[in-house]
mmCIF file of C-alpha atoms in Angstrom:
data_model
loop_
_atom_site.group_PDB
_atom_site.id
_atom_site.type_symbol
_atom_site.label_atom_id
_atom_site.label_comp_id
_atom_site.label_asym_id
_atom_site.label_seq_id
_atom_site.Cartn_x
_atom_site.Cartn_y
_atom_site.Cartn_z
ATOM 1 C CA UNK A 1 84.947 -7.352 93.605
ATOM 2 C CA UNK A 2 84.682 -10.590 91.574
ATOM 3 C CA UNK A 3 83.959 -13.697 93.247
ATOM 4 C CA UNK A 4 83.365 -17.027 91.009
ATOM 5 C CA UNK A 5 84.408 -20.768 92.165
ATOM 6 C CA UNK A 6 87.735 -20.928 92.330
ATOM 7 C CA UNK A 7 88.659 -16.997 91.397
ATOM 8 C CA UNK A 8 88.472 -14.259 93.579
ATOM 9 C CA UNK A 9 89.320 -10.594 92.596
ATOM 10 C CA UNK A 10 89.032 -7.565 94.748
ATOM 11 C CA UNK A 11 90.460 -4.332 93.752
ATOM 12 C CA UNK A 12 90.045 -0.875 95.831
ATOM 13 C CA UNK A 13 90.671 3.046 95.303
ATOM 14 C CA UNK A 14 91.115 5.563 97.711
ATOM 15 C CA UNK A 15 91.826 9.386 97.547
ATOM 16 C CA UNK A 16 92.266 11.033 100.932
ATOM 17 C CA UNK A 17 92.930 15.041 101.228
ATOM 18 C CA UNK A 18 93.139 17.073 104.690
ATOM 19 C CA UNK A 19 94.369 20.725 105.141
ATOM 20 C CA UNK A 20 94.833 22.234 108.738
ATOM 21 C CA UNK A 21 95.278 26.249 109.252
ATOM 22 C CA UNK A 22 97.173 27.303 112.362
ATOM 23 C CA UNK A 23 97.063 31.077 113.679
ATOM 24 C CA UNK A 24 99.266 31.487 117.207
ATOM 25 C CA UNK A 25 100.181 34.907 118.707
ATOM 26 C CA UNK A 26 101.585 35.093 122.145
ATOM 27 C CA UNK A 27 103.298 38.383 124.297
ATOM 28 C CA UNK A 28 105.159 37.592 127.129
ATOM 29 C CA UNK A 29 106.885 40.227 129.746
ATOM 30 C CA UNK A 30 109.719 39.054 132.508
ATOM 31 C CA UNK A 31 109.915 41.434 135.495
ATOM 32 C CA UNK A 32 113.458 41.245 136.230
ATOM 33 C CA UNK A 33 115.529 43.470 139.310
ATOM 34 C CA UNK A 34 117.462 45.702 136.563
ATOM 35 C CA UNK A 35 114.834 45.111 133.970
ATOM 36 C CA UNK A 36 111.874 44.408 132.145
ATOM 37 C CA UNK A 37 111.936 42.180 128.901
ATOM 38 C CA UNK A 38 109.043 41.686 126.465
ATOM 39 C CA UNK A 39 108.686 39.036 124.186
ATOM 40 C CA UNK A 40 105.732 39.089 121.309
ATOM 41 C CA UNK A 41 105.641 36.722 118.914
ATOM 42 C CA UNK A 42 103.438 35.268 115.804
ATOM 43 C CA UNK A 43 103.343 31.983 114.181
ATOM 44 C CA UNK A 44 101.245 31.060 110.966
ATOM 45 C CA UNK A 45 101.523 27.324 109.687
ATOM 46 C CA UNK A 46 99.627 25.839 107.036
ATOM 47 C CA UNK A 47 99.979 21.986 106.308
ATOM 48 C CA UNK A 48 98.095 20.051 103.526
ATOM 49 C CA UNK A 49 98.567 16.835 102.137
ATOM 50 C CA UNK A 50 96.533 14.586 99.659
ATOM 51 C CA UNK A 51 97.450 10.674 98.152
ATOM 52 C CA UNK A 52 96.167 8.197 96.402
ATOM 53 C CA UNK A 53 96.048 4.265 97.321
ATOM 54 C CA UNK A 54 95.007 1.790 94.762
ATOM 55 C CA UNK A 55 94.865 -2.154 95.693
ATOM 56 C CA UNK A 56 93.796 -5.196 93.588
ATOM 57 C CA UNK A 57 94.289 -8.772 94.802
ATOM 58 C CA UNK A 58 93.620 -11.994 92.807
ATOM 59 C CA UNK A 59 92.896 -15.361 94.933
ATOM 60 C CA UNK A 60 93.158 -18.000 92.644
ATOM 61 C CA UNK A 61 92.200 -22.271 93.445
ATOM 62 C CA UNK A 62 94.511 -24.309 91.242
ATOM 63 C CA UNK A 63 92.663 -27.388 92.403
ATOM 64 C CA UNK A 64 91.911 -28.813 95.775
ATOM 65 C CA UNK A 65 95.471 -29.004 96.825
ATOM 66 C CA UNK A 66 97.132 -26.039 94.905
ATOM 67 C CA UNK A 67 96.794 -22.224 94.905
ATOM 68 C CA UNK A 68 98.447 -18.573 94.874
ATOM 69 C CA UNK A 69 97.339 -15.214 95.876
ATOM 70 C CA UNK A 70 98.984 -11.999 93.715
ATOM 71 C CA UNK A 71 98.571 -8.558 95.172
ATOM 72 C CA UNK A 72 99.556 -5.570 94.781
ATOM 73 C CA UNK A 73 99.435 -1.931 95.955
ATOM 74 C CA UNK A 74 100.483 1.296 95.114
ATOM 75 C CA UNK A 75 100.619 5.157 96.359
ATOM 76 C CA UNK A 76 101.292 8.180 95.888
ATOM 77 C CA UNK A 77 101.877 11.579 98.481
ATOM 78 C CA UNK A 78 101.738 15.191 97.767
ATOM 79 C CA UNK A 79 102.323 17.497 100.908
ATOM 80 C CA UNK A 80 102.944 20.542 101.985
ATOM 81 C CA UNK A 81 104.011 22.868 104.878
ATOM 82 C CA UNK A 82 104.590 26.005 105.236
ATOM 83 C CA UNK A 83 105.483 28.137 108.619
ATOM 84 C CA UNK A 84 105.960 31.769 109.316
ATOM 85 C CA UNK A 85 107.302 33.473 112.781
ATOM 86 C CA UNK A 86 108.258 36.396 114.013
ATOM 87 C CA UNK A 87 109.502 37.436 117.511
ATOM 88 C CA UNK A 88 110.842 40.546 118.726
ATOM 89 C CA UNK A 89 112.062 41.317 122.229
ATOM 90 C CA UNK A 90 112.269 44.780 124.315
ATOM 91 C CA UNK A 91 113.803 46.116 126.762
ATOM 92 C CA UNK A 92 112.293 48.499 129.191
ATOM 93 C CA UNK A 93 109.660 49.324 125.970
ATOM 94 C CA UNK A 94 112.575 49.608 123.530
ATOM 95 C CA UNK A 95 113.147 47.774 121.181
ATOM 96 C CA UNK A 96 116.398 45.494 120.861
ATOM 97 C CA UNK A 97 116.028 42.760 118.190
ATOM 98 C CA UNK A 98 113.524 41.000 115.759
ATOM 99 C CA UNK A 99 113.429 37.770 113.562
ATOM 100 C CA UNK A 100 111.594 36.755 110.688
ATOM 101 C CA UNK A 101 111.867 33.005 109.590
ATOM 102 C CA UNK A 102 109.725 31.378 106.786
ATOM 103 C CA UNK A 103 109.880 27.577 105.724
ATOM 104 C CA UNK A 104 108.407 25.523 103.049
ATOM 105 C CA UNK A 105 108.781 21.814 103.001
ATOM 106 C CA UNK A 106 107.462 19.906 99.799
ATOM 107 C CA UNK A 107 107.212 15.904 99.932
ATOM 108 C CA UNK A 108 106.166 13.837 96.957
ATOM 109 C CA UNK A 109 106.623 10.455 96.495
ATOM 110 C CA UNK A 110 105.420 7.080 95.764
ATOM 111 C CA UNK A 111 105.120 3.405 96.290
ATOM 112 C CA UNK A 112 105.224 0.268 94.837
ATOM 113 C CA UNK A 113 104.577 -3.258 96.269
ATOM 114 C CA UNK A 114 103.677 -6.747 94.887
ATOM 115 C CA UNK A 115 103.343 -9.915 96.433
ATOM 116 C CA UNK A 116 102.925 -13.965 95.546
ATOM 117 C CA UNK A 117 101.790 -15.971 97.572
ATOM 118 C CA UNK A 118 101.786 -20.232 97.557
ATOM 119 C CA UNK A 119 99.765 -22.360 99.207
ATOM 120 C CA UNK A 120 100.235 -26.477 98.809
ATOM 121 C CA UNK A 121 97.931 -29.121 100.782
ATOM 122 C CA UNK A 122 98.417 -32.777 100.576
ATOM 123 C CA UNK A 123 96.920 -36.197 100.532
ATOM 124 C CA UNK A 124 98.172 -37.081 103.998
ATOM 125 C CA UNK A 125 95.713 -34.311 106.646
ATOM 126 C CA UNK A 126 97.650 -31.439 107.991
ATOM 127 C CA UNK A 127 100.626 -31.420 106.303
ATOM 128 C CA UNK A 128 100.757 -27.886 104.538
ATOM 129 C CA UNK A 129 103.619 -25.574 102.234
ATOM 130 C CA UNK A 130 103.337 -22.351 101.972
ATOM 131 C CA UNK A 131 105.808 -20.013 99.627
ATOM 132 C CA UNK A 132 105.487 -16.095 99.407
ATOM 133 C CA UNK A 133 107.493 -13.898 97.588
ATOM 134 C CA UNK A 134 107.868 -9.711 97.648
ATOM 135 C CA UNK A 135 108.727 -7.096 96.189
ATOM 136 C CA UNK A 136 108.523 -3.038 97.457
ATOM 137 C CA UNK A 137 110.196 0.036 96.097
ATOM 138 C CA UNK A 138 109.787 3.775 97.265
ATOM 139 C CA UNK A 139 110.994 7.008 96.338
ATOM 140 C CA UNK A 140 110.449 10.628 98.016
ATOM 141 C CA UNK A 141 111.691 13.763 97.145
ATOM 142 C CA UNK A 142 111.673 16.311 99.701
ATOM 143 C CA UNK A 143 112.226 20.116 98.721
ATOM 144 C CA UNK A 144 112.906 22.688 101.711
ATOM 145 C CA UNK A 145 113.078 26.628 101.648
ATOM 146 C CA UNK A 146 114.819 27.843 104.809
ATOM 147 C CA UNK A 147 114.711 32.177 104.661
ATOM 148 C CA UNK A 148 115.772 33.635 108.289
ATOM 149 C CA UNK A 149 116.570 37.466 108.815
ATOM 150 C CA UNK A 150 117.284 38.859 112.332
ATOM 151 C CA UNK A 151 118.272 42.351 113.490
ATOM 152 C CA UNK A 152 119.310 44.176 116.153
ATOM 153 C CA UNK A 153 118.974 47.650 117.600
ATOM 154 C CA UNK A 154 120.046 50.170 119.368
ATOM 155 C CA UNK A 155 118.062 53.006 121.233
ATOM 156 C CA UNK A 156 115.410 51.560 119.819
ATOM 157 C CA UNK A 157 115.297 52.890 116.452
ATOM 158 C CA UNK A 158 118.732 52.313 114.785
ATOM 159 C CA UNK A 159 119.828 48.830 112.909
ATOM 160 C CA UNK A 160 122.881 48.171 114.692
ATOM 161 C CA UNK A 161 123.623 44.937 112.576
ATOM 162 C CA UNK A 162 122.078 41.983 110.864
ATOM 163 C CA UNK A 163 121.963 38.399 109.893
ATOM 164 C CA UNK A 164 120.255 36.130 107.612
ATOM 165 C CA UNK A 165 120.221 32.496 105.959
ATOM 166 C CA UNK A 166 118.903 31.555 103.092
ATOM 167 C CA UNK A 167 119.152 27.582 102.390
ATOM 168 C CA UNK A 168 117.082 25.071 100.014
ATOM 169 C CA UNK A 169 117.840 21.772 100.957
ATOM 170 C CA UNK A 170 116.968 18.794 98.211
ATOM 171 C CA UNK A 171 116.450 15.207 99.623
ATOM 172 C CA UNK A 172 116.321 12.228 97.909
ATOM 173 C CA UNK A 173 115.577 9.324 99.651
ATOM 174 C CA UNK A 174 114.917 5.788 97.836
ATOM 175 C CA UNK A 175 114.161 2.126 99.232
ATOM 176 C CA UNK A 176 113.732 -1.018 97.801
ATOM 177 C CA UNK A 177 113.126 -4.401 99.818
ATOM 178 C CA UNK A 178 112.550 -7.729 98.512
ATOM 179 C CA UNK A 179 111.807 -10.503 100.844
ATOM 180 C CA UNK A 180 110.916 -14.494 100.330
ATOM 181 C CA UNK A 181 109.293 -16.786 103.366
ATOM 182 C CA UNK A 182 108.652 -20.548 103.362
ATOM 183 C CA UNK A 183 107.297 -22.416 105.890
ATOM 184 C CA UNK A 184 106.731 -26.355 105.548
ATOM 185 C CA UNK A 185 103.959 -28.395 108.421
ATOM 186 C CA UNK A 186 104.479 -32.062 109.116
ATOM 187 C CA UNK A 187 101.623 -33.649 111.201
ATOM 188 C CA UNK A 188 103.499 -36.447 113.540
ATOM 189 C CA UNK A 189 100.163 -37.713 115.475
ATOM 190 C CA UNK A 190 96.572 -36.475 115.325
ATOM 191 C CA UNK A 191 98.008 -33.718 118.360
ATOM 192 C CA UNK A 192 101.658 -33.063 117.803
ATOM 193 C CA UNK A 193 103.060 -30.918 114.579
ATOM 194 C CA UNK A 194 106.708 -30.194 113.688
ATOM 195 C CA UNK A 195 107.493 -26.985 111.614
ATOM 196 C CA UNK A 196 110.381 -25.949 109.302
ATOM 197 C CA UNK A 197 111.034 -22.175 107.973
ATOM 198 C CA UNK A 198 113.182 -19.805 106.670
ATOM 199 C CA UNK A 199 112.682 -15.991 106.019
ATOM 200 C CA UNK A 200 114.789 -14.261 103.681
ATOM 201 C CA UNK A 201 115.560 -10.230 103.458
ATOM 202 C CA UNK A 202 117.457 -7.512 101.597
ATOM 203 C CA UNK A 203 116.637 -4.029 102.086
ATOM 204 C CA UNK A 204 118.560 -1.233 100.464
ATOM 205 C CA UNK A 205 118.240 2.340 101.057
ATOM 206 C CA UNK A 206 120.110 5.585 99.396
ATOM 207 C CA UNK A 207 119.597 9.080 99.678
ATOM 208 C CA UNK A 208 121.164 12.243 98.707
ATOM 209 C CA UNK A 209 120.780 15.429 100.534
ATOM 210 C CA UNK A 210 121.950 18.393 98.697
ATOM 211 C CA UNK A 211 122.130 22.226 100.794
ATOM 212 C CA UNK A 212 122.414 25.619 99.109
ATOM 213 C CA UNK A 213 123.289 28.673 100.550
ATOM 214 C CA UNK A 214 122.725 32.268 98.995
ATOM 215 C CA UNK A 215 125.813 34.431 98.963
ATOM 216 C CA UNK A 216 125.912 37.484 96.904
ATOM 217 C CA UNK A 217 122.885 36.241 95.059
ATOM 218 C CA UNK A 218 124.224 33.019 94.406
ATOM 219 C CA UNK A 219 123.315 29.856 95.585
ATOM 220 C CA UNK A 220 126.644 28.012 96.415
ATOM 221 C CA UNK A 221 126.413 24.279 97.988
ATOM 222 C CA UNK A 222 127.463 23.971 101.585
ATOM 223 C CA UNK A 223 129.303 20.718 101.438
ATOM 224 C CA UNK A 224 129.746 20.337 105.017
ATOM 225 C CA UNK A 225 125.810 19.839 105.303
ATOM 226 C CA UNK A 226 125.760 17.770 101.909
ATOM 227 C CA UNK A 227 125.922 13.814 102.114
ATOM 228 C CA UNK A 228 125.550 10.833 100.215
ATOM 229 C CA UNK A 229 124.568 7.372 101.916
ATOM 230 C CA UNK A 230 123.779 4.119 100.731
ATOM 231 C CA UNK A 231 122.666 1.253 103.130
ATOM 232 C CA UNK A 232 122.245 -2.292 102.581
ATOM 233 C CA UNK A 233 120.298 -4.802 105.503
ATOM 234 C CA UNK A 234 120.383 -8.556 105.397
ATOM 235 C CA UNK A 235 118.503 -10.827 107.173
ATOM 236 C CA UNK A 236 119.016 -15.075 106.763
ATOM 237 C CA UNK A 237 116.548 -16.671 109.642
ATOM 238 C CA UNK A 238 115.944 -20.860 109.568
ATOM 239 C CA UNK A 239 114.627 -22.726 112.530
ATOM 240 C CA UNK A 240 111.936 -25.558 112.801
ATOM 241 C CA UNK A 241 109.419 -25.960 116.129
ATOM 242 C CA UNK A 242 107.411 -28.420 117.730
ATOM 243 C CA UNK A 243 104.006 -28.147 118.192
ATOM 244 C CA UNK A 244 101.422 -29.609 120.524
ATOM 245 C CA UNK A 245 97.570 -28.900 120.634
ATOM 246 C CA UNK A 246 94.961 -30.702 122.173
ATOM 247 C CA UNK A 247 91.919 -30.027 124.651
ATOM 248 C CA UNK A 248 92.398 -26.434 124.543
ATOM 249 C CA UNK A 249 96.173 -26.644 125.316
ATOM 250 C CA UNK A 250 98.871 -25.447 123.043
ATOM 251 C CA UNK A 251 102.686 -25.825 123.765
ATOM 252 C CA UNK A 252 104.783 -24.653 120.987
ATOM 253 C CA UNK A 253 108.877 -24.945 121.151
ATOM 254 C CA UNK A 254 111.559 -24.471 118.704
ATOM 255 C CA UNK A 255 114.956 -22.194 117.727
ATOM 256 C CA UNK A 256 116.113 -20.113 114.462
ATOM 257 C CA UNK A 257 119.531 -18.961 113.088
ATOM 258 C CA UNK A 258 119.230 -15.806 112.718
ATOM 259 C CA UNK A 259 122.498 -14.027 110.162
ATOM 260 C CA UNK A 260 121.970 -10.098 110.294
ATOM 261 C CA UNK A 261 124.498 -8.243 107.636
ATOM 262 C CA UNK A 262 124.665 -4.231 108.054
ATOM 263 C CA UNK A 263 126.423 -2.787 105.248
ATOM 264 C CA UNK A 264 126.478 1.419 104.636
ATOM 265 C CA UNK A 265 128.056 4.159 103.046
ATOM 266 C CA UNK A 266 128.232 7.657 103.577
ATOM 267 C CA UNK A 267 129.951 10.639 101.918
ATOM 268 C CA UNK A 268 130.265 14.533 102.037
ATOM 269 C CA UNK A 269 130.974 16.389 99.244
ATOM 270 C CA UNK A 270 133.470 18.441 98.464
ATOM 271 C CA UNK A 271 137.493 18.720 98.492
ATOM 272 C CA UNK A 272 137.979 17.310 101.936
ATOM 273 C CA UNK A 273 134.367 15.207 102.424
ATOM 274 C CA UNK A 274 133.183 13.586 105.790
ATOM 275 C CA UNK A 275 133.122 9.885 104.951
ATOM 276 C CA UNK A 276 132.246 6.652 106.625
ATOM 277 C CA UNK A 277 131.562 3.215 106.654
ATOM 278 C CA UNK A 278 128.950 0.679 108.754
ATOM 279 C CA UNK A 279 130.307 -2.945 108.067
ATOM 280 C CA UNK A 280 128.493 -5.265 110.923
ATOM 281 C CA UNK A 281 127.091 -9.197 111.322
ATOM 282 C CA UNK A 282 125.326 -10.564 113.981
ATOM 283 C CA UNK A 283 124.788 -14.405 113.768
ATOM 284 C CA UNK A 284 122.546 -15.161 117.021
ATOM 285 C CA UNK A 285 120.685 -18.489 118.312
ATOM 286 C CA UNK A 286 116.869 -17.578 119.214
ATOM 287 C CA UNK A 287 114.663 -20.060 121.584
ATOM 288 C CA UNK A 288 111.447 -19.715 121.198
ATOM 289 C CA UNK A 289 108.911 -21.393 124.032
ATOM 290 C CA UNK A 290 104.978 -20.299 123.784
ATOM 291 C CA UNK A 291 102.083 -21.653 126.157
ATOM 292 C CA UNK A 292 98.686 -21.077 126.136
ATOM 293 C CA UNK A 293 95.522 -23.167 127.832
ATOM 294 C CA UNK A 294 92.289 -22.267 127.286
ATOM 295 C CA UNK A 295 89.701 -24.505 129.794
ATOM 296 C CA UNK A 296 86.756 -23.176 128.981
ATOM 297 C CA UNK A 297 85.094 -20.207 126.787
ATOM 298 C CA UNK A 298 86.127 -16.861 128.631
ATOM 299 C CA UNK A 299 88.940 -18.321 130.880
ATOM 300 C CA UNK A 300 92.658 -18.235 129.298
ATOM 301 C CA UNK A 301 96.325 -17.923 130.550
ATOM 302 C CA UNK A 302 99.102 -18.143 128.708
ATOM 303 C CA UNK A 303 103.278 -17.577 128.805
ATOM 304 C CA UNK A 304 106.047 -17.416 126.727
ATOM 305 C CA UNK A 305 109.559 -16.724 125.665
ATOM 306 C CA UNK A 306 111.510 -15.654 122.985
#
């Protein structure tokens, strides 16, 4: 941390690691009229995950009526689980089936995020601006073995068939947002404020999810499990409020236009792939009413709607 006059700097590291073991083992037997079934089963799952955070924000006074904040944060994830089962059932102490099923799911990733921030006072007391503007980005890669094998007997002893899956699915999954907020306070007596904003959005998110299937020692992609998707969200909010506080009372009232764009994408892949499209706007009024009284120290009530 660095704090002089009219600069302030604070910057901060973390590294955070936890693992977690997991033994379970359960038998089971149903005493049926005709029969009686037995059920024993073991599951092993190991999860572990570590990250890094890092954070550094600069405060900075312009003068006595100007400054900006810049921050800015970043991560990363590495985890890790892994789960093994088995079950096998019986009938009247003989054995009739069994199943095996190991997955491992990988998940690394990080993320990015910056920020600006404006503040503005001036001559005239209370009246305030205030500007911020954003910027986040992620990206995770997820990596999943799926291995099942299950077979069933007969008398016992003898195989009488089998079945098994093995599958590695491959995710992708990105996201970027970038927002910018402004907010303007005009002081129209010593207890009664008026207040202008708008709040700005765009969020867009794509991912591709890619499954393999072995067959005859070849991994061949199943494209009816496969997909592509890109998705866009819009938000355009303005509104302005009136304000009154005085003697412990505050009465705040106002409205926004709110604009709310949904735009996505999705494909299979493929001769013949499963495709679709999410094309949506919502444009909506939103009233806004707030009351709160406070008396005395300890004693409150307050209502609202929105």
């Amino acid at each position: 941390n660095y704090d002089h006059k009219k600069t302030q700097l604070s910057s901060i590291y973390y590294y955070n690691q936890a693992a977690l073991d997991r033994l379970t083992q359960s038998t089971r037997q149903n005493f049926l009229p005709t029969a009686t079934i037995s059920n024993a089963s073991e599951n092993v799952n190991m999860d572990f995950s570590g990250g890094h955070r890092g954070e550094i924000t600069l405060d900075q006074e312009i003068d006595s009526l100007h400054s900006f904040k810049i921050e800015f944060k970043g991560a990363y994830i590495d985890e890790i689980n892994e789960t093994n089962n088995s079950v096998s059932l019986s009938r009247d102490g003989e054995l009739t089936s069994d199943s095996e099923f190991e997955n491992l799911r990988q998940t690394n990733g990080y993320l990015l995020n910056g920020g600006v921030f404006f503040r503005k006072k001036f001559q005239k007391a209370g009246r305030r601006f205030g500007a911020n503007v954003s910027y986040l980005t992620t990206e995770l890669d997820k990596n999943e073995d799926q291995n099942q094998a299950q077979q069933f007997y007969t008398g016992g002893t003898t195989i009488d068939s089998t079945a098994s899956i093995i599958r590695l699915n491959e995710d992708n999954e990105d996201k970027t947002l970038f927002k910018v907020n402004a907010i303007f306070v005009e002081p129209l007596s010593k207890v009664l404020f008026s207040r202008v904003f708008y709040n700005y959005s765009n969020r867009v998110e794509s991912g591709d999810r890619e499954v393999n299937e072995l067959e005859d020692d070849i991994f061949i992609r199943n494209d009816f499990l496969s997909r592509n998707y890109e998705n866009t969200i819009q938000l355009n909010r303005v509104g302005t409020s009136l304000r009154y506080s005085d003697k412990g009372m505050n009465i705040s009232v106002g409205a926004a236009y709110q604009q709310f764009d949904l735009l996505g994408f999705y494909t299979g892949t493929g001769q013949d792939p499963i495709n679709g499209e999410v094309d949506r706007q919502f444009r909506n009024w939103l009233p806004y009413f707030d009351f709160n009284f406070s008396p005395k120290r300890g004693t409150y009530m307050n209502f609202g709607y929105r």
